[in-house]
mmCIF file of C-alpha atoms in Angstrom:
data_model
loop_
_atom_site.group_PDB
_atom_site.id
_atom_site.type_symbol
_atom_site.label_atom_id
_atom_site.label_comp_id
_atom_site.label_asym_id
_atom_site.label_seq_id
_atom_site.Cartn_x
_atom_site.Cartn_y
_atom_site.Cartn_z
ATOM 1 C CA UNK A 19 65.047 157.049 66.384
ATOM 2 C CA UNK A 20 67.317 154.742 64.427
ATOM 3 C CA UNK A 21 66.726 151.052 63.884
ATOM 4 C CA UNK A 22 70.050 149.641 62.759
ATOM 5 C CA UNK A 23 72.582 146.934 63.525
ATOM 6 C CA UNK A 24 75.431 149.414 63.086
ATOM 7 C CA UNK A 25 76.952 150.496 66.414
ATOM 8 C CA UNK A 26 75.961 154.005 67.476
ATOM 9 C CA UNK A 27 79.631 155.014 67.733
ATOM 10 C CA UNK A 28 80.103 154.400 64.014
ATOM 11 C CA UNK A 29 77.007 156.376 63.069
ATOM 12 C CA UNK A 30 78.059 159.335 65.199
ATOM 13 C CA UNK A 31 81.642 159.116 63.949
ATOM 14 C CA UNK A 32 83.127 158.652 67.408
ATOM 15 C CA UNK A 33 84.987 155.457 66.642
ATOM 16 C CA UNK A 34 86.556 154.339 63.402
ATOM 17 C CA UNK A 35 86.763 150.642 62.605
ATOM 18 C CA UNK A 36 90.212 149.024 62.534
ATOM 19 C CA UNK A 37 91.759 148.613 59.136
ATOM 20 C CA UNK A 38 91.999 144.946 58.317
ATOM 21 C CA UNK A 39 94.592 143.215 56.212
ATOM 22 C CA UNK A 40 93.304 142.081 52.829
ATOM 23 C CA UNK A 41 92.064 138.514 52.949
ATOM 24 C CA UNK A 42 93.089 135.687 50.670
ATOM 25 C CA UNK A 43 91.443 132.410 49.763
ATOM 26 C CA UNK A 44 93.007 128.957 49.880
ATOM 27 C CA UNK A 45 91.610 125.504 49.144
ATOM 28 C CA UNK A 46 92.700 122.573 51.294
ATOM 29 C CA UNK A 47 91.260 119.096 50.702
ATOM 30 C CA UNK A 48 88.421 120.637 48.692
ATOM 31 C CA UNK A 49 87.465 123.112 51.443
ATOM 32 C CA UNK A 50 87.633 126.834 50.677
ATOM 33 C CA UNK A 51 89.278 128.862 53.441
ATOM 34 C CA UNK A 52 89.515 132.620 53.875
ATOM 35 C CA UNK A 53 92.353 134.104 55.863
ATOM 36 C CA UNK A 54 95.233 136.510 56.235
ATOM 37 C CA UNK A 55 98.699 135.789 54.903
ATOM 38 C CA UNK A 56 101.715 136.789 56.953
ATOM 39 C CA UNK A 57 104.891 135.698 55.207
ATOM 40 C CA UNK A 58 104.870 131.904 54.981
ATOM 41 C CA UNK A 59 101.909 131.615 57.348
ATOM 42 C CA UNK A 60 98.180 131.675 56.622
ATOM 43 C CA UNK A 61 95.794 132.408 59.515
ATOM 44 C CA UNK A 62 92.309 131.014 58.874
ATOM 45 C CA UNK A 63 89.479 133.467 59.524
ATOM 46 C CA UNK A 64 86.572 131.677 57.834
ATOM 47 C CA UNK A 65 85.638 128.238 56.496
ATOM 48 C CA UNK A 66 83.428 128.274 53.394
ATOM 49 C CA UNK A 67 81.856 124.890 52.691
ATOM 50 C CA UNK A 68 78.495 123.241 52.128
ATOM 51 C CA UNK A 69 79.714 120.083 53.886
ATOM 52 C CA UNK A 70 78.940 120.212 57.636
ATOM 53 C CA UNK A 71 81.862 117.896 58.447
ATOM 54 C CA UNK A 72 84.281 120.590 57.192
ATOM 55 C CA UNK A 73 83.328 122.764 60.157
ATOM 56 C CA UNK A 74 84.166 119.957 62.594
ATOM 57 C CA UNK A 75 87.715 119.505 61.263
ATOM 58 C CA UNK A 76 89.994 120.977 63.950
ATOM 59 C CA UNK A 77 92.913 121.304 61.508
ATOM 60 C CA UNK A 78 91.114 123.918 59.422
ATOM 61 C CA UNK A 79 89.103 125.782 62.045
ATOM 62 C CA UNK A 80 89.226 129.612 62.269
ATOM 63 C CA UNK A 81 92.189 130.838 64.289
ATOM 64 C CA UNK A 82 94.505 128.047 63.166
ATOM 65 C CA UNK A 83 97.710 129.006 61.423
ATOM 66 C CA UNK A 84 98.975 126.990 58.458
ATOM 67 C CA UNK A 85 102.520 127.101 57.134
ATOM 68 C CA UNK A 86 102.806 127.233 53.364
#
């Protein structure tokens, strides 16, 4: 019996995880963002902040794409 959070498919080797693009970090208005760069675009995948109001800002929410 296994007690783990890892999916059984990964343990048994039936399914390999997708390879992800390397992530980059960017700071906008003092908020650290993690995301994937694709040419001139930056897709936000995670907001890293100790300020709760940063997570309510719709302009920097995960899934948004910024042009740089």
